[in-house]
Coordinates of C-alpha atoms in Angstrom, one line a residue:
M1 CA 19.2 4.1 -10.9
S2 CA 18.7 2.1 -7.6
P3 CA 18.4 4.0 -4.3
S4 CA 21.3 3.9 -1.8
H5 CA 21.1 1.4 0.9
P6 CA 21.5 2.8 4.5
P7 CA 23.2 0.6 7.1
A8 CA 20.8 -1.7 9.1
N9 CA 21.0 0.5 12.3
A10 CA 19.9 3.5 10.2
K11 CA 16.8 1.8 8.9
K12 CA 14.4 3.7 11.2
S13 CA 11.1 4.9 9.9
R14 CA 11.2 8.6 8.9
L15 CA 7.7 8.7 7.5
I16 CA 6.2 12.2 7.6
S17 CA 2.6 12.6 8.6
W18 CA 2.1 15.4 6.2
F19 CA -1.7 15.5 6.2
Q20 CA -2.3 16.5 9.7
R21 CA -3.1 20.2 9.0
G22 CA -6.9 19.8 9.5
T23 CA -9.0 21.9 11.7
A24 CA -11.3 19.2 13.0
S25 CA -11.5 19.6 16.7
Q26 CA -10.9 16.8 19.3
N27 CA -12.2 16.3 22.8
A28 CA -10.1 15.3 25.7
G29 CA -10.4 11.6 24.8
G30 CA -8.9 12.2 21.3
K31 CA -12.3 11.7 19.7
L32 CA -13.4 13.9 16.8
N33 CA -16.1 16.4 17.5
A34 CA -18.7 16.9 14.8
P35 CA -18.3 20.2 13.0
S36 CA -21.2 22.7 13.4
T37 CA -21.7 22.7 9.6
I38 CA -21.0 20.3 6.8
S39 CA -17.9 21.3 4.9
S40 CA -18.4 22.8 1.5
P41 CA -16.0 23.9 -1.2
F42 CA -16.0 27.3 0.5
N43 CA -15.7 26.0 4.1
I44 CA -13.1 23.3 4.1
T45 CA -12.4 21.1 7.1
M46 CA -9.6 18.8 6.1
T47 CA -9.1 15.2 7.2
A48 CA -7.1 15.1 10.4
S49 CA -5.3 12.1 12.0
T50 CA -6.5 11.2 15.5
Q51 CA -3.6 8.8 16.1
K52 CA -0.6 9.6 18.1
P53 CA 2.7 8.8 16.3
E54 CA 3.4 5.8 18.7
E55 CA -0.1 4.4 17.9
Q56 CA 0.3 4.5 14.1
P57 CA 0.8 1.2 12.4
R58 CA 4.3 0.1 11.3
A59 CA 3.1 -2.8 9.1
V60 CA 3.7 -2.8 5.4
A61 CA 1.0 -3.9 3.0
V62 CA 2.3 -5.8 0.0
F63 CA 0.2 -6.2 -3.1
C64 CA 1.1 -9.2 -5.3
G65 CA -0.3 -12.2 -7.1
S66 CA -1.5 -15.8 -6.8
S67 CA 0.8 -16.5 -9.7
K68 CA 4.6 -16.4 -9.9
G69 CA 4.9 -14.9 -13.3
K70 CA 7.4 -16.0 -16.0
Q71 CA 10.6 -14.2 -14.8
P72 CA 12.6 -15.8 -12.0
A73 CA 13.4 -12.3 -10.9
F74 CA 9.7 -11.8 -9.8
A75 CA 9.9 -14.6 -7.3
A76 CA 13.3 -13.5 -6.2
A77 CA 12.1 -9.9 -5.6
A78 CA 9.1 -11.3 -3.5
K79 CA 11.5 -13.3 -1.3
S80 CA 13.9 -10.4 -0.9
L81 CA 11.0 -8.1 0.1
G82 CA 9.5 -10.5 2.7
K83 CA 12.9 -11.0 4.3
A84 CA 13.7 -7.2 4.4
I85 CA 10.3 -6.4 6.0
A86 CA 10.9 -9.0 8.7
E87 CA 14.4 -7.7 9.3
A88 CA 13.1 -4.1 9.6
G89 CA 10.8 -5.3 12.5
R90 CA 7.7 -4.5 10.5
P91 CA 4.7 -6.8 10.2
L92 CA 3.6 -7.9 6.7
V93 CA 0.0 -7.4 5.6
Y94 CA -0.9 -9.2 2.4
G95 CA -3.8 -10.9 0.6
G96 CA -3.7 -14.1 2.6
G97 CA -2.8 -16.8 0.0
S98 CA 0.0 -19.3 0.1
A99 CA 0.6 -19.6 -3.7
G100 CA 2.3 -17.4 -6.2
T101 CA 4.2 -14.4 -5.1
M102 CA 1.8 -14.1 -2.1
G103 CA 3.1 -17.3 -0.8
I104 CA 6.7 -16.4 -1.5
V105 CA 6.7 -13.0 0.2
S106 CA 4.8 -14.2 3.2
G107 CA 6.9 -17.3 3.5
A108 CA 10.1 -15.2 3.5
A109 CA 8.7 -12.9 6.2
L110 CA 7.9 -15.9 8.4
E111 CA 11.4 -17.4 7.8
G112 CA 12.8 -14.1 8.9
G113 CA 10.9 -14.2 12.2
G114 CA 8.4 -11.6 11.1
D115 CA 4.7 -11.3 11.8
V116 CA 2.3 -12.0 8.9
I117 CA -1.3 -11.0 8.6
G118 CA -3.4 -12.2 5.6
V119 CA -6.7 -10.4 4.8
I120 CA -9.1 -12.6 2.8
P121 CA -12.6 -12.1 1.4
Y122 CA -15.0 -14.8 2.6
A123 CA -16.0 -15.8 -1.0
M124 CA -12.4 -16.9 -1.6
V125 CA -12.2 -18.7 1.7
A126 CA -15.4 -20.6 0.9
V127 CA -13.9 -22.1 -2.3
G128 CA -10.4 -22.6 -0.9
G129 CA -8.5 -19.7 -2.4
E130 CA -7.8 -17.6 -5.4
V131 CA -7.4 -18.9 -9.0
D132 CA -4.0 -18.9 -10.7
Q133 CA -5.2 -16.8 -13.6
T134 CA -2.4 -17.8 -16.0
K135 CA -3.0 -21.5 -15.6
S136 CA -6.8 -21.5 -14.8
V137 CA -5.9 -23.7 -11.8
H138 CA -7.8 -23.5 -8.6
K139 CA -5.8 -24.8 -5.6
P140 CA -6.9 -24.9 -2.0
H141 CA -4.1 -22.6 -0.9
I142 CA -5.9 -20.6 1.7
Q143 CA -5.9 -22.2 5.1
L144 CA -7.4 -20.3 8.0
K145 CA -5.4 -22.1 10.7
E146 CA -2.1 -22.0 8.8
K147 CA 0.8 -21.8 11.2
G148 CA 2.4 -18.4 11.5
R149 CA -0.1 -16.6 9.3
E150 CA -2.8 -14.7 11.1
K151 CA -5.9 -14.6 8.9
V152 CA -8.5 -11.8 8.9
V153 CA -11.7 -12.7 6.9
V154 CA -13.7 -9.9 5.4
N155 CA -16.9 -9.7 3.3
S156 CA -15.6 -8.2 0.1
L157 CA -12.7 -7.2 -2.0
H158 CA -13.5 -3.5 -1.2
E159 CA -13.4 -4.3 2.5
R160 CA -10.2 -6.3 2.0
K161 CA -8.3 -3.3 0.6
A162 CA -9.6 -1.0 3.3
E163 CA -8.7 -3.4 6.0
M164 CA -5.2 -3.8 4.6
A165 CA -4.9 0.0 4.5
K166 CA -6.0 0.4 8.1
R167 CA -3.4 -2.1 9.3
S168 CA -0.5 -0.6 7.4
C169 CA 1.7 2.5 7.2
A170 CA 2.8 2.0 3.6
F171 CA 2.0 0.0 0.4
I172 CA 4.4 -1.8 -1.8
G173 CA 3.5 -3.4 -5.1
L174 CA 5.2 -6.4 -6.7
P175 CA 4.6 -7.4 -10.3
G176 CA 1.1 -8.8 -10.6
G177 CA -2.1 -8.9 -12.6
Y178 CA -5.4 -6.9 -12.6
G179 CA -6.0 -7.3 -8.9
T180 CA -2.5 -6.0 -8.1
F181 CA -2.9 -3.1 -10.5
E182 CA -6.1 -2.1 -8.8
E183 CA -4.6 -2.4 -5.3
A184 CA -1.4 -0.6 -6.1
C185 CA -3.4 2.4 -7.2
M186 CA -3.9 3.3 -3.6
V187 CA -2.2 6.4 -4.8
C188 CA -5.6 7.8 -5.8
W189 CA -6.7 7.6 -2.2
S190 CA -3.7 9.7 -1.2
Q191 CA -4.4 12.3 -3.9
V192 CA -7.8 13.1 -2.4
G193 CA -6.6 12.9 1.2
I194 CA -8.1 9.6 2.4
H195 CA -4.6 8.6 3.6
S196 CA -1.1 10.0 3.4
K197 CA 0.8 6.7 3.2
P198 CA 3.7 6.0 0.9
V199 CA 3.0 3.9 -2.3
I200 CA 6.0 2.1 -3.8
V201 CA 6.2 -0.2 -6.7
L202 CA 9.1 -2.6 -7.5
N203 CA 9.9 -2.2 -11.2
V204 CA 11.3 -5.6 -11.7
H205 CA 12.3 -6.2 -15.3
G206 CA 10.7 -2.8 -16.1
Y207 CA 7.3 -4.4 -15.3
Y208 CA 5.8 -1.1 -14.1
E209 CA 7.4 1.1 -16.7
P210 CA 4.1 1.4 -18.6
L211 CA 2.5 2.7 -15.4
R212 CA 5.1 5.3 -15.0
Q213 CA 4.6 6.4 -18.6
L214 CA 0.8 6.4 -18.1
I215 CA 1.1 8.7 -15.1
R216 CA 3.4 11.1 -17.0
N217 CA 1.0 11.1 -19.9
G218 CA -1.8 12.0 -17.4
V219 CA 0.4 15.0 -16.3
N220 CA 1.2 16.0 -19.9
E221 CA -2.4 15.9 -21.0
G222 CA -3.7 17.8 -18.0
F223 CA -5.5 15.1 -16.0
I224 CA -3.0 14.7 -13.2
V225 CA -1.5 17.6 -11.1
E226 CA 2.3 17.7 -11.9
R227 CA 3.4 17.2 -8.3
N228 CA 1.1 14.2 -7.9
E229 CA 3.4 12.3 -10.3
H230 CA 5.5 11.7 -7.1
L231 CA 2.7 10.1 -5.0
V232 CA 4.0 6.8 -6.2
R233 CA 7.7 5.9 -6.2
F234 CA 9.4 3.4 -8.5
V235 CA 12.3 1.2 -7.3
D236 CA 14.1 0.5 -10.6
G237 CA 17.0 -1.7 -9.6
P238 CA 20.1 -2.2 -11.9
A239 CA 20.0 -0.8 -15.4
E240 CA 20.7 -4.3 -16.7
H241 CA 17.7 -6.6 -16.3
A242 CA 20.0 -9.6 -16.2
E243 CA 21.1 -8.4 -12.7
H244 CA 17.5 -8.2 -11.4
E245 CA 17.2 -11.7 -10.1
A246 CA 20.2 -11.2 -7.7
F247 CA 19.4 -7.6 -6.8
D248 CA 18.3 -7.0 -3.2
W249 CA 14.9 -5.5 -3.9
G250 CA 13.8 -5.7 -0.3
T251 CA 16.6 -3.5 1.1
A252 CA 16.0 -1.1 -1.8
A253 CA 12.3 -1.0 -1.0
M254 CA 12.9 -0.3 2.7
A255 CA 15.4 2.4 1.9
T256 CA 12.8 4.1 -0.3
L257 CA 10.3 3.8 2.5
D258 CA 12.7 5.3 5.0
E259 CA 13.6 8.2 2.7
W260 CA 10.0 8.9 1.7
Q261 CA 9.4 12.6 1.1
A262 CA 5.9 13.8 1.3
V263 CA 3.9 15.5 -1.5
T264 CA 1.6 18.3 -0.5
A265 CA -2.0 17.2 -1.0
S266 CA -3.7 18.7 -4.1
H267 CA -7.3 17.8 -3.2
F268 CA -9.0 18.7 0.2
Y269 CA -12.0 16.9 1.6
N270 CA -13.0 15.9 5.1
W271 CA -13.3 12.1 4.9
H272 CA -14.5 11.9 8.5
L273 CA -17.9 13.3 7.4
R274 CA -20.9 11.1 6.6
K275 CA -24.5 11.8 5.6
E276 CA -26.8 13.6 8.1
G277 CA -23.9 15.4 9.7
K278 CA -22.4 12.3 11.3
V279 CA -18.6 12.0 11.9
E280 CA -16.5 8.9 12.0
E281 CA -12.9 8.6 13.1
E282 CA -11.9 6.1 10.4
T283 CA -11.5 7.8 7.1
L284 CA -11.1 4.5 5.2
G285 CA -14.8 3.9 5.7
A286 CA -15.3 6.5 2.9
T287 CA -13.6 4.2 0.3

């Protein structure tokens, strides 16, 4: 069942910063003070946000592929999502390519007047771009000076994911391959408290149904806390897959983001802490 679509003027972010219950102290400048002792399982200092609400990013990170996939609905969903993100006044953060669904979602955001930021590992820049895995075709589809697309070059895939997370308030996964699977599992970071950002997947043609069943199996077999099943939300669209190509996936995704209800964290760590008692403001450095 697809989510209801609120009117355009009601599409304001209602994201809840639910993981700000920590006891880490701050000085007058908003900087974290180092705790007198390192947290242990018996002395927990939880991760605390140091950003004021108005300083928190509004951008949406979209994880997708350098291929288009076989179903026309995959490309249609990418176009719909890029358009909706721009209409919501949110910047798009993505993997930086111009081919596959990466090119479609970013192109749609640009056409809608939105801001687009691509984050790219240097190794991919050096050879011109990512490979279309389904066709074994390597195309020079990453251009650093491409009009309208700001490019941020990082050193590794790990750094790419962390940089995308820093710049975004939420994550949305389109159908994609291994890279998209790994990126869309940002939910594991929220489970352990590294971030508290929404994770949403667009279940176009039931593409992510196996993921839903895998999560439920993890709950049933005692590997996932029951409430953590809801750390990732699925946008399912119409019951009939024949209607998926024409469905407005972007509006449905933005509605799901706006209506996000927080899940109480099940694991508590202080991700500001580093070795030798050092403290860093950025928790994503712990990834």
